[in-house]
Coordinates of C-alpha atoms and ligand atoms in Angstrom, one line a residue:
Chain A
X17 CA 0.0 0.0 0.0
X18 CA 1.1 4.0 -0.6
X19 CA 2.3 5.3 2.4
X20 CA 3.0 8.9 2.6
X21 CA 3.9 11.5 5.1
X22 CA 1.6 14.4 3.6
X23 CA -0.8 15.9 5.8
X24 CA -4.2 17.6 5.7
X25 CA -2.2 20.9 6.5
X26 CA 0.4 20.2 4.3
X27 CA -2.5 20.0 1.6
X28 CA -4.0 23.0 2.9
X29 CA -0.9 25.0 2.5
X30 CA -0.9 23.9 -0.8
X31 CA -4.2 24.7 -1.5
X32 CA -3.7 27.9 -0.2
X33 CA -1.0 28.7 -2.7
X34 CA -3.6 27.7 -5.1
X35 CA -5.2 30.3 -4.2
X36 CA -2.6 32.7 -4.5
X37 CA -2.2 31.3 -8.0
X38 CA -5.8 31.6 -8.7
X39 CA -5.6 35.1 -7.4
X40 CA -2.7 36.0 -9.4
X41 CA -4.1 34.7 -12.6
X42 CA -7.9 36.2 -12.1
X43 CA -5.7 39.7 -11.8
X44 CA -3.5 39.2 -14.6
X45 CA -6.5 38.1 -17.2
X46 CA -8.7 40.5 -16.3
X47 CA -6.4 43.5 -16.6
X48 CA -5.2 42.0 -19.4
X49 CA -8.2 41.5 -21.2
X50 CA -9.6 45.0 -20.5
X51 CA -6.2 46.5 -21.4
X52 CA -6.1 44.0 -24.6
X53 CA -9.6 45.4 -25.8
X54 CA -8.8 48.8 -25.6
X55 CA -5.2 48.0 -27.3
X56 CA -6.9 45.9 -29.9
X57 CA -9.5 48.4 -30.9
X58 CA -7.0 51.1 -30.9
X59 CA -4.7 48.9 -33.6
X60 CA -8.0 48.3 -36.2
X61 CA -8.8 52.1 -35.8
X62 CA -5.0 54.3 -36.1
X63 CA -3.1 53.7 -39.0
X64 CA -0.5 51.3 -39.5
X65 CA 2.6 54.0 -38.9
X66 CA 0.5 55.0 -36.1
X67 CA 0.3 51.8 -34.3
X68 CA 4.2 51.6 -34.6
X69 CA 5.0 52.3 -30.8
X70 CA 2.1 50.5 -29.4
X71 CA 3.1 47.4 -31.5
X72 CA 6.8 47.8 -30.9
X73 CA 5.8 48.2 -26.5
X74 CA 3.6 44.7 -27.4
X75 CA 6.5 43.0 -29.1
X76 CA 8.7 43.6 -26.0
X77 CA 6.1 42.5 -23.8
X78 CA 6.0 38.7 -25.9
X79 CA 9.1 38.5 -26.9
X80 CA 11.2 39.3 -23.4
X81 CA 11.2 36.1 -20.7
X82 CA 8.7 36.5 -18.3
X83 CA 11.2 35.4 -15.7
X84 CA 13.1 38.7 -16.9
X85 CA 10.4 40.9 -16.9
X86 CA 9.2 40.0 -13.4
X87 CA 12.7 40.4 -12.2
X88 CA 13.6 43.4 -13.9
X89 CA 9.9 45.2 -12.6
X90 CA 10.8 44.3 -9.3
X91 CA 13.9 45.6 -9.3
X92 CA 13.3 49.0 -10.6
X93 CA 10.4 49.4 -8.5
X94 CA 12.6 48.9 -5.5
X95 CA 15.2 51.6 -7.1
X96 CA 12.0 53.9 -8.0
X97 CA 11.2 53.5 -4.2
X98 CA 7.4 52.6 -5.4
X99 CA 7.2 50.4 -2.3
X100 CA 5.1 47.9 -4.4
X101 CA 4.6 44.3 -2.9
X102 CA 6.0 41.7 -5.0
X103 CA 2.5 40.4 -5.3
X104 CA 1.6 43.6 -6.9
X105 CA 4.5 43.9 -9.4
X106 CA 3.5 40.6 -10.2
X107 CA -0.3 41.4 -10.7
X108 CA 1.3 44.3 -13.2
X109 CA 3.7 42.6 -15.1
X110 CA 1.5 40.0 -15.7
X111 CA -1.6 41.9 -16.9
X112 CA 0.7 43.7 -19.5
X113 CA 2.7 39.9 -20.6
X114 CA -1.4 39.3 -20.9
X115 CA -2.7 42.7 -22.7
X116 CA 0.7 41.8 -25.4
X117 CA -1.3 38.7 -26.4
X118 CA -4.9 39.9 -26.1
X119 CA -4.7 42.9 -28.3
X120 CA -3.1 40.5 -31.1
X121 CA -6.4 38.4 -30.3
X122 CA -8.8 41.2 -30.1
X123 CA -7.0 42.4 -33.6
X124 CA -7.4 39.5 -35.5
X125 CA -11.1 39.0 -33.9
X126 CA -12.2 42.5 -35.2
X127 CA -10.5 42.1 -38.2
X128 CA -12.0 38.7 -39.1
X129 CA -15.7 40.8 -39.5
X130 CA -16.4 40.8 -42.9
X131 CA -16.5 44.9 -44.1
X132 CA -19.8 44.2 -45.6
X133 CA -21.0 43.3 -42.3
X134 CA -20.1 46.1 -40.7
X135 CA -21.3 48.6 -43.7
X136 CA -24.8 46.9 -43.6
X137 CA -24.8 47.8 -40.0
X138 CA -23.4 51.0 -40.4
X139 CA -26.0 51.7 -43.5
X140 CA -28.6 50.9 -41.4
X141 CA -28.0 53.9 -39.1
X142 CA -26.4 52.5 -36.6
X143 CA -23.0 54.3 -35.3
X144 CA -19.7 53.3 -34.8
X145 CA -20.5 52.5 -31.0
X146 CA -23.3 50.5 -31.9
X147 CA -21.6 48.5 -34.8
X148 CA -19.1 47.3 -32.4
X149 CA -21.2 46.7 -29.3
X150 CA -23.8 45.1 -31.0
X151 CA -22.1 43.7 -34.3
X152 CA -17.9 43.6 -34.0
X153 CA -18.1 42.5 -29.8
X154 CA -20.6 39.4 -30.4
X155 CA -19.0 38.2 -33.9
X156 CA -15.4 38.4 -32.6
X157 CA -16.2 37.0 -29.0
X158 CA -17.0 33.6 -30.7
X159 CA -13.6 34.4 -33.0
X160 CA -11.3 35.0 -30.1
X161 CA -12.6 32.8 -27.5
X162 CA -10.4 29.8 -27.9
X163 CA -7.2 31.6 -28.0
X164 CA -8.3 33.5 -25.4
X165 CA -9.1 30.1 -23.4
X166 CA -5.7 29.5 -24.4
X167 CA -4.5 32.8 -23.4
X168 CA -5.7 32.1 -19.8
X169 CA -4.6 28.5 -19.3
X170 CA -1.2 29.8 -20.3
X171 CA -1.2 32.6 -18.2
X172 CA -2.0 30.3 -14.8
X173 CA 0.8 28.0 -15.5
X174 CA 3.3 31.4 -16.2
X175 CA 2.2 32.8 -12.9
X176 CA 4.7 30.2 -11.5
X177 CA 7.3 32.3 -12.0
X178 CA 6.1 34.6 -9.7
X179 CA 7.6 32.5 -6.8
X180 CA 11.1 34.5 -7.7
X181 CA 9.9 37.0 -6.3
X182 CA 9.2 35.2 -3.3
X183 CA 5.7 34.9 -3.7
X184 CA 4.0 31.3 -2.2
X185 CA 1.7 29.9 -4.9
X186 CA 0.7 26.8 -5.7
X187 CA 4.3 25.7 -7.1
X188 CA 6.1 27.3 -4.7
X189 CA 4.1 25.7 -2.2
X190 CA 4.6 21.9 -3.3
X191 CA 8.5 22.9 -3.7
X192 CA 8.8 23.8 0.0
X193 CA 6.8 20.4 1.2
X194 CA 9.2 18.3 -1.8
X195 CA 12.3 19.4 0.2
X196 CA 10.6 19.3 2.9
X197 CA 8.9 15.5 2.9
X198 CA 11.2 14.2 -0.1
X199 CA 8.7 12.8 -2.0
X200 CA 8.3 14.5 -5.5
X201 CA 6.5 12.4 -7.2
X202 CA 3.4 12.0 -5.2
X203 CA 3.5 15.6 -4.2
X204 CA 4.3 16.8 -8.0
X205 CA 1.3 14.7 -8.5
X206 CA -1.1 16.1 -6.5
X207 CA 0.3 19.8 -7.5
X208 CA -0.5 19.0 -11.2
X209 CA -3.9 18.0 -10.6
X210 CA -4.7 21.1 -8.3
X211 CA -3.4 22.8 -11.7
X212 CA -5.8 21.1 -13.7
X213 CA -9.3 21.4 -11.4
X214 CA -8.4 25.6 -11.6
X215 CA -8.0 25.0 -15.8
X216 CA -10.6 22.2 -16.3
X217 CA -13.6 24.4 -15.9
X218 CA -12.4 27.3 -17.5
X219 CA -12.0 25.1 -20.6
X220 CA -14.9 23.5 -20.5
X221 CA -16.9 27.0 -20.0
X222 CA -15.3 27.4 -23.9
X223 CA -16.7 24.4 -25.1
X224 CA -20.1 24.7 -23.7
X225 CA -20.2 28.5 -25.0
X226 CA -18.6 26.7 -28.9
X227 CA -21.0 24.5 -28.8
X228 CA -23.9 27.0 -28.1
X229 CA -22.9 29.0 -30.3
X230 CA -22.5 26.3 -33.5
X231 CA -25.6 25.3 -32.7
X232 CA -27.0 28.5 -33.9
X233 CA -24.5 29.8 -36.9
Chain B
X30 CA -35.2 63.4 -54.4
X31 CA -31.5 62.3 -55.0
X32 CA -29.2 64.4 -57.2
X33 CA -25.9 63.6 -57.8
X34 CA -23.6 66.5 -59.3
X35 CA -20.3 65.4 -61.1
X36 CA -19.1 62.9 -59.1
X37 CA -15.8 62.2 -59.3
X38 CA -14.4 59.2 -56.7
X39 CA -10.9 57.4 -56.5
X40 CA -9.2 55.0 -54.4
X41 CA -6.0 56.0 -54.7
X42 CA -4.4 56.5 -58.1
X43 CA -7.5 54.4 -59.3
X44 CA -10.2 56.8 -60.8
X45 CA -13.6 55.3 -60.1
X46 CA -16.1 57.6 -61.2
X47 CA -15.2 60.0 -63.4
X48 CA -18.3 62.6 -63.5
X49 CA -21.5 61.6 -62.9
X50 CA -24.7 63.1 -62.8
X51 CA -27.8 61.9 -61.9
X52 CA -30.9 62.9 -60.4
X53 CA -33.5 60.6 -59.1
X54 CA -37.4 61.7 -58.4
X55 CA -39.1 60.2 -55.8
X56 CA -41.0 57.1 -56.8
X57 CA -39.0 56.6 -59.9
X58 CA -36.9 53.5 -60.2
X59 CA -33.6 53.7 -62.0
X60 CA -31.8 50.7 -63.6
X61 CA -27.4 50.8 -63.3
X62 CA -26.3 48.3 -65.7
X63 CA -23.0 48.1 -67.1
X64 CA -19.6 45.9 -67.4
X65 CA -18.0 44.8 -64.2
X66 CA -15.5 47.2 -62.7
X67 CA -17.6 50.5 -63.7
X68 CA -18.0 51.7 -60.6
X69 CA -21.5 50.6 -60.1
X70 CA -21.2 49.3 -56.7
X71 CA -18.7 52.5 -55.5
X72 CA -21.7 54.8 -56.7
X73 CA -24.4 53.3 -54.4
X74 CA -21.4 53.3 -51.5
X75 CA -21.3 57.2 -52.3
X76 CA -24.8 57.7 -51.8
X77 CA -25.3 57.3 -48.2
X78 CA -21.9 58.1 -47.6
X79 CA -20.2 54.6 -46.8
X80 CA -17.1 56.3 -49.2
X81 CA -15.7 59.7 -49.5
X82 CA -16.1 61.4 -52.6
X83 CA -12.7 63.7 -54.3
X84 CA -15.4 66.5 -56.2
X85 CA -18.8 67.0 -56.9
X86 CA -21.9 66.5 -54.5
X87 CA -24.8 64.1 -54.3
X88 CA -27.8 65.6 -52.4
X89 CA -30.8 63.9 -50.7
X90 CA -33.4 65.7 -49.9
X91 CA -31.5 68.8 -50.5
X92 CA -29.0 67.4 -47.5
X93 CA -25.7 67.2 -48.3
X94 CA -24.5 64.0 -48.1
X95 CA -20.8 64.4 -48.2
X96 CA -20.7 67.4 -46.1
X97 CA -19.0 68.0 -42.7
X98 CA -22.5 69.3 -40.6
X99 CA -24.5 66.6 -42.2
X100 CA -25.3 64.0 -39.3
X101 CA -24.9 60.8 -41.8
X102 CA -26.2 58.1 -39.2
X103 CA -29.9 60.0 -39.7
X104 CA -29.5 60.4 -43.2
X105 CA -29.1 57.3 -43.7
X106 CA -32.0 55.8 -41.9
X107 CA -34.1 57.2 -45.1
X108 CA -31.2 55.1 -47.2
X109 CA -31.9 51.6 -47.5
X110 CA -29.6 49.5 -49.3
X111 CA -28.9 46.0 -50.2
X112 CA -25.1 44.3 -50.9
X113 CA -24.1 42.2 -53.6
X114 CA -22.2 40.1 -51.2
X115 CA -24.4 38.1 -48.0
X116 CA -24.6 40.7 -45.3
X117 CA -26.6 39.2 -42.6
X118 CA -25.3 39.5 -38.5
X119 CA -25.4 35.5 -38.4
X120 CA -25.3 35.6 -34.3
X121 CA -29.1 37.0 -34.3
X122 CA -32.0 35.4 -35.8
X123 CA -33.9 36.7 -38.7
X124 CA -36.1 38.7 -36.1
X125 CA -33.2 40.0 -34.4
X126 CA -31.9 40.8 -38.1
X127 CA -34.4 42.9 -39.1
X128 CA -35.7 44.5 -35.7
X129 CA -32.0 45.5 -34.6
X130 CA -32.2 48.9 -36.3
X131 CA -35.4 49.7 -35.3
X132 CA -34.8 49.5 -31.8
X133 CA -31.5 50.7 -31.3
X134 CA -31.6 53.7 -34.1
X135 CA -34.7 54.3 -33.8
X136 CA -35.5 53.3 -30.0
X137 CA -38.5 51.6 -31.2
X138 CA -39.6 49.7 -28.4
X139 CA -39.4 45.7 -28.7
X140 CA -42.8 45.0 -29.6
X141 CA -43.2 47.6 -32.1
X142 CA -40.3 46.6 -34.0
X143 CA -41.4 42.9 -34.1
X144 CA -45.0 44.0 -35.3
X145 CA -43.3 45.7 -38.2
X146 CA -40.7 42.9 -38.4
X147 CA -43.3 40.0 -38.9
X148 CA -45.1 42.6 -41.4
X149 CA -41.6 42.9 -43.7
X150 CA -40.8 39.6 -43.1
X151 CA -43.9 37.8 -44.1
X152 CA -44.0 40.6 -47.2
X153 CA -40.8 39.1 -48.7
X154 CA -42.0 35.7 -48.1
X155 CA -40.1 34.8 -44.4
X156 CA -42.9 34.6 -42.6
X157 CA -42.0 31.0 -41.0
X158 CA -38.6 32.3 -40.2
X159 CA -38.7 34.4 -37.5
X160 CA -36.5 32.4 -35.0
X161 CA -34.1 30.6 -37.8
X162 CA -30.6 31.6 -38.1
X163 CA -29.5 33.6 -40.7
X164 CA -27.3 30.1 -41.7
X165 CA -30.3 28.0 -42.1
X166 CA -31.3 30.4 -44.5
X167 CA -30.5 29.7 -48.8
X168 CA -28.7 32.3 -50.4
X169 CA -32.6 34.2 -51.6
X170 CA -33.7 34.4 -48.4
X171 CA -31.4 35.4 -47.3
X172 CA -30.9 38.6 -49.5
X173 CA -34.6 38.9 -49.1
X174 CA -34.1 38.9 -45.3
X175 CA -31.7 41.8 -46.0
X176 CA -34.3 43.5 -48.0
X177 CA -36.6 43.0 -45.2
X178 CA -34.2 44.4 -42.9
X179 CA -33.9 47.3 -44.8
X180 CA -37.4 48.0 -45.1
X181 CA -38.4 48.1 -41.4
X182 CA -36.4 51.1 -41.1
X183 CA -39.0 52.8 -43.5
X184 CA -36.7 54.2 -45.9
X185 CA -37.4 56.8 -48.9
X186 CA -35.5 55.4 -50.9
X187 CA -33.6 52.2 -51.3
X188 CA -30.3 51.2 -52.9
X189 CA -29.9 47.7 -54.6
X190 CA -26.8 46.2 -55.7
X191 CA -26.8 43.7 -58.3
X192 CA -28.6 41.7 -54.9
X193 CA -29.3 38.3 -57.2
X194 CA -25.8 38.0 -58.4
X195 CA -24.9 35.6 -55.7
X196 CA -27.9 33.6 -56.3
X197 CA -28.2 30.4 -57.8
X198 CA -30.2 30.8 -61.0
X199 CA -33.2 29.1 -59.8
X200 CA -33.1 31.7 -56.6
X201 CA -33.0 34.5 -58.7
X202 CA -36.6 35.1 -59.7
X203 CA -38.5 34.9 -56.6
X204 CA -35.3 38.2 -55.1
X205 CA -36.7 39.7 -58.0
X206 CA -40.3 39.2 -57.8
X207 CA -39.7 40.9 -54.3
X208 CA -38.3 44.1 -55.9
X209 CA -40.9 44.3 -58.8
X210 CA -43.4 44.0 -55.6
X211 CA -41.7 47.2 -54.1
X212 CA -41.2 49.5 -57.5
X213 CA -45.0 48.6 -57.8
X214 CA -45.6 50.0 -54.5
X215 CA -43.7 53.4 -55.5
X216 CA -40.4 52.9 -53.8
X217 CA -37.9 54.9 -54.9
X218 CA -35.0 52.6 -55.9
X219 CA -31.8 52.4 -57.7
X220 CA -30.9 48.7 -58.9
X221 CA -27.8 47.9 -60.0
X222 CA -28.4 45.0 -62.1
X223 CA -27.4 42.2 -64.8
X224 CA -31.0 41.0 -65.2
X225 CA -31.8 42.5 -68.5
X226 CA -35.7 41.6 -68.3
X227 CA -35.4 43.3 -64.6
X228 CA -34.2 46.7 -65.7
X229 CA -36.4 46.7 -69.1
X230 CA -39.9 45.6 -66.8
X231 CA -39.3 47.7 -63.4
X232 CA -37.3 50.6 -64.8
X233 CA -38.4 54.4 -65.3
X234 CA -35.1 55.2 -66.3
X235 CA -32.0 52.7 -67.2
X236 CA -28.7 54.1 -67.2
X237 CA -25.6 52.5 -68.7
X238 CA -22.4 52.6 -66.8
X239 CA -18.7 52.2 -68.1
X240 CA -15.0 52.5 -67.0
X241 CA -16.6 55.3 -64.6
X242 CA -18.7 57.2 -66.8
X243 CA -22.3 57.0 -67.4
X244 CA -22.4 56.8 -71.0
X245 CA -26.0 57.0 -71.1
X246 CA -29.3 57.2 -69.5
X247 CA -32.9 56.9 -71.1
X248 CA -36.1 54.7 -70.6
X249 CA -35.7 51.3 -71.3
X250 CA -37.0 51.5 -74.6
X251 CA -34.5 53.8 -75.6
X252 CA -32.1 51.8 -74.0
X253 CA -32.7 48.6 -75.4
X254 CA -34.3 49.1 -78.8
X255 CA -31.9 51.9 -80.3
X256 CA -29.1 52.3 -78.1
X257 CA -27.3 56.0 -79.3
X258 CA -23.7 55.2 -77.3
X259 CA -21.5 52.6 -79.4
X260 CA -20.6 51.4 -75.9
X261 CA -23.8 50.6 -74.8
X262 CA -24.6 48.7 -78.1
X263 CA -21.0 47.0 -77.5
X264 CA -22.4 46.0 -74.1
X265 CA -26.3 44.8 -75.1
X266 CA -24.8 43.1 -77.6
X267 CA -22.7 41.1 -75.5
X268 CA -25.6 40.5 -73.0
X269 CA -28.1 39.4 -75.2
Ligands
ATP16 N1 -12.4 49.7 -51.3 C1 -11.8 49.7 -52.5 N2 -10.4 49.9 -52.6 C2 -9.8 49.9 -53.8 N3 -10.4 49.8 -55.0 C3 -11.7 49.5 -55.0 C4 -12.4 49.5 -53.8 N4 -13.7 49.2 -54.1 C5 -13.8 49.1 -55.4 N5 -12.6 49.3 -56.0 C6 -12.2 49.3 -57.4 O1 -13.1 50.2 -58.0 C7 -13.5 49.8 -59.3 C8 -15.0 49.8 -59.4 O2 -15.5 48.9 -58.5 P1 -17.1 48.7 -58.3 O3 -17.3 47.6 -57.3 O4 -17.8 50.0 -58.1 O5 -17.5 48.1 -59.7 P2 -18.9 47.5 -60.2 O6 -19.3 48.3 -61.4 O7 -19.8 47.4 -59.1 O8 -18.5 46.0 -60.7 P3 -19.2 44.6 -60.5 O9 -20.2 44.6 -61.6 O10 -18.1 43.6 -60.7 O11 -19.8 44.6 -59.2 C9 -12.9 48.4 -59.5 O12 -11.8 48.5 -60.2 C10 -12.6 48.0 -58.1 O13 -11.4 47.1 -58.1
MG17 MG1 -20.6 45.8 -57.9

């Protein structure tokens, strides 16, 4: 039979860095997404030359190491003397590593329209604000949706790399009881399926919503 | 009334329309036929204000439609037109379709607009449709859902363009039994168009479009029995 020295706390302190996780990653997509809209929208409507420096700013943000960026943030915030926590520096870097990969989402979404769509609406009376709230949103919703399920999966198992900055989630956590207990499989077992209930119903919440939607168009 | 005063448009080095005038009386229905690549399409597009024009003016109403004080999201509520291309919003229904501009242009309240939905729908044959999905729908119905939709915002006049091109052949008759419905009913319209028959039956006035120019403009009989323009007997020619 499996023995093993894990306790109920040791499971709660893991589950607490769950939360921290979950925390982490409920920050980072959400100011990521509403930063990534308002990006995205801004890149359909300025001209290419225009969108130069946002894109440029973007490209940084995806192509730089997250590990670096995290690092790098906390450091100059300590020289700035901003007196941010490291949980907060991580919230920020994180929502921006997520707003670089939303607004290439929410592009390609918006873009995918068809014109004649959007001149039928448009011909119809409506104005721009009502094309995209009740046109543009709900036709590129059901465009971006998987990548943006995608987007978030990815985003929960980056926020790992948070714990350089000291921070206890869930990986973190089950490091500390591996040294701890010395027994990584079991433990690296249990951490990978704490990962997977926080990501299982986020992706089935996209399939239900695909399905719905196919259903119809 | 829409008049349309030398028109000249361009995207880019690529002159468009090179001139055009036109004036359309209320109730009158005017045929656009012409080669492909005339600038048929970019007209209509002009005429509620879709495209910029480089000169000239096109008036409805006596509005200005290209100019800056001219609120172009009311003009265009007495504009109606129909795409060549599909154009429905294929996450509503065919109600949602056609009562979406009522309601939120208008603010017509959610009954009203249904009321006149079911009324424009059942006109152009959809009747049964209400709840489908515009993807359900064959290529006629759904252009005739579009010209539904266009109609419940109670336009003055409405703009058609070339809407049975994308149709099977065997769709074609009952988009255009639809339109010949609406001319007969005094609409004012202005159908771009390849069916011959269409423009000679409907028509006040056919006018023949090519390389950007209208070449020439008269009733159908004019048009189609003796043709003046070498360019437009070149083109009837080729049609026929
Ligand atoms: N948005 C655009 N940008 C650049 N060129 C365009 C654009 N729209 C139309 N054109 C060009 O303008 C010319 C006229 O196009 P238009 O669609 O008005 O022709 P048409 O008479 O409607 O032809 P068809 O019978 O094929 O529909 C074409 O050469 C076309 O390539
Ligand atoms: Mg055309």
């Amino acid at each position: 039979m499996f023995e093993t020295s894990l306790t109920l706390n040791d499971l709660m302190f893991m589950l607490k860095g769950a939360g921290v996780t979950l925390l982490i990653t409920a920050f980072a997509v959400v100011g990521g997404t509403v930063m990534g809209l308002a990006f995205g929208v801004i890149r359909t409507q300025i001209k290419p030359w225009m969108a130069i420096p946002l894109t440029f700013l973007l490209d940084v943000f995806r192509s730089v190491p997250l590990l670096i960026q995290l690092i790098l943030a906390n450091a100059f915030q300590a020289i700035a003397g901003l007196g941010l926590s490291p949980f907060v520096t991580s919230c920020i870097v994180l929502s921006l590593y997520t707003s670089a990969y939303c607004t290439e989402i929410v592009r390609g979404a918006i873009e995918a329209v068809p014109m004649v769509t959007r001149r039928a609406a448009r011909s119809l009376g409506m104005t721009w604000g009502q094309d995209m709230t009740q046109i543009v949103f709900p036709m590129a919703l059901r465009v971006a949706l998987p990548s943006w399920i995608g987007l978030t999966l990815g985003v929960m198992k980056d926020s790992a790399l948070v714990m350089w900055l000291g921070i206890f989630e869930l990986l973190k956590s089950s490091q500390t009881l591996i040294t701890r207990l010395q027994e990584p499989m079991f433990i690296l077992l249990v951490t990978g399926a704490i990962y997977f209930m926080l990501s299982f119903p986020i992706a089935r919440l996209g399939g239900r919503l695909e399905k719905r939607w196919q259903e119809n168009d | 009334m829409i008049e349309i005063e030398n028109v000249h448009k361009s995207f880019g080095a690529l002159q468009v329309l090179k001139g055009i005038n036109l004036t359309v009386d209320k109730g009158e229905v005017v045929s656009v036929i012409g080669g492909s690549g005339s600038g048929k399409s970019t007209l209509l597009t002009c005429i509620n204000g879709l495209e910029p024009i480089q000169q000239g003016r096109i008036l409805v109403d006596g509005t200005e439609v290209h100019a800056k004080s001219t609120d172009l999201n009311k003009l265009r509520r007495k504009i109606g037109i129909v795409f060549q291309q599909f154009n429905a919003f294929p996450h509503l229904t065919v109600m949602e379709n056609v009562t979406l501009a009522p309601r939120k242009v208008k603010g017509m309240s959610k009954r009203d607009a249904e009321e006149i939905a079911v009324k424009q729908l059942s006109h152009v044959g959809l009747g049964d449709k209400l709840k489908v999905y515009p993807s359900r729908l064959s290529g006629g119905q759904q252009q005739r859902m579009a010209i539904a939709r266009a109609l419940a915002m109670s336009p003055d006049y409405i703009l058609f363009d070339e809407v049975t091109s994308a149709l099977d052949p065997q769709l074609v008759g009952e988009v255009l039994d639809t339109l010949k419905l609406l001319a007969d009913d005094g609409m004012t319209m202005i159908c771009v168009t390849h069916e011959m028959h269409f423009a000679r039956e409907v028509s006040d006035r056919v006018a023949f479009f090519n390389k950007g120019v209208m070449e020439e403009i008269g009733s159908p009989k004019q048009i189609f029995e003796s043709p003046q323009n070498e360019e437009t007997q070149k083109f009837l020619s080729n049609v026929r």
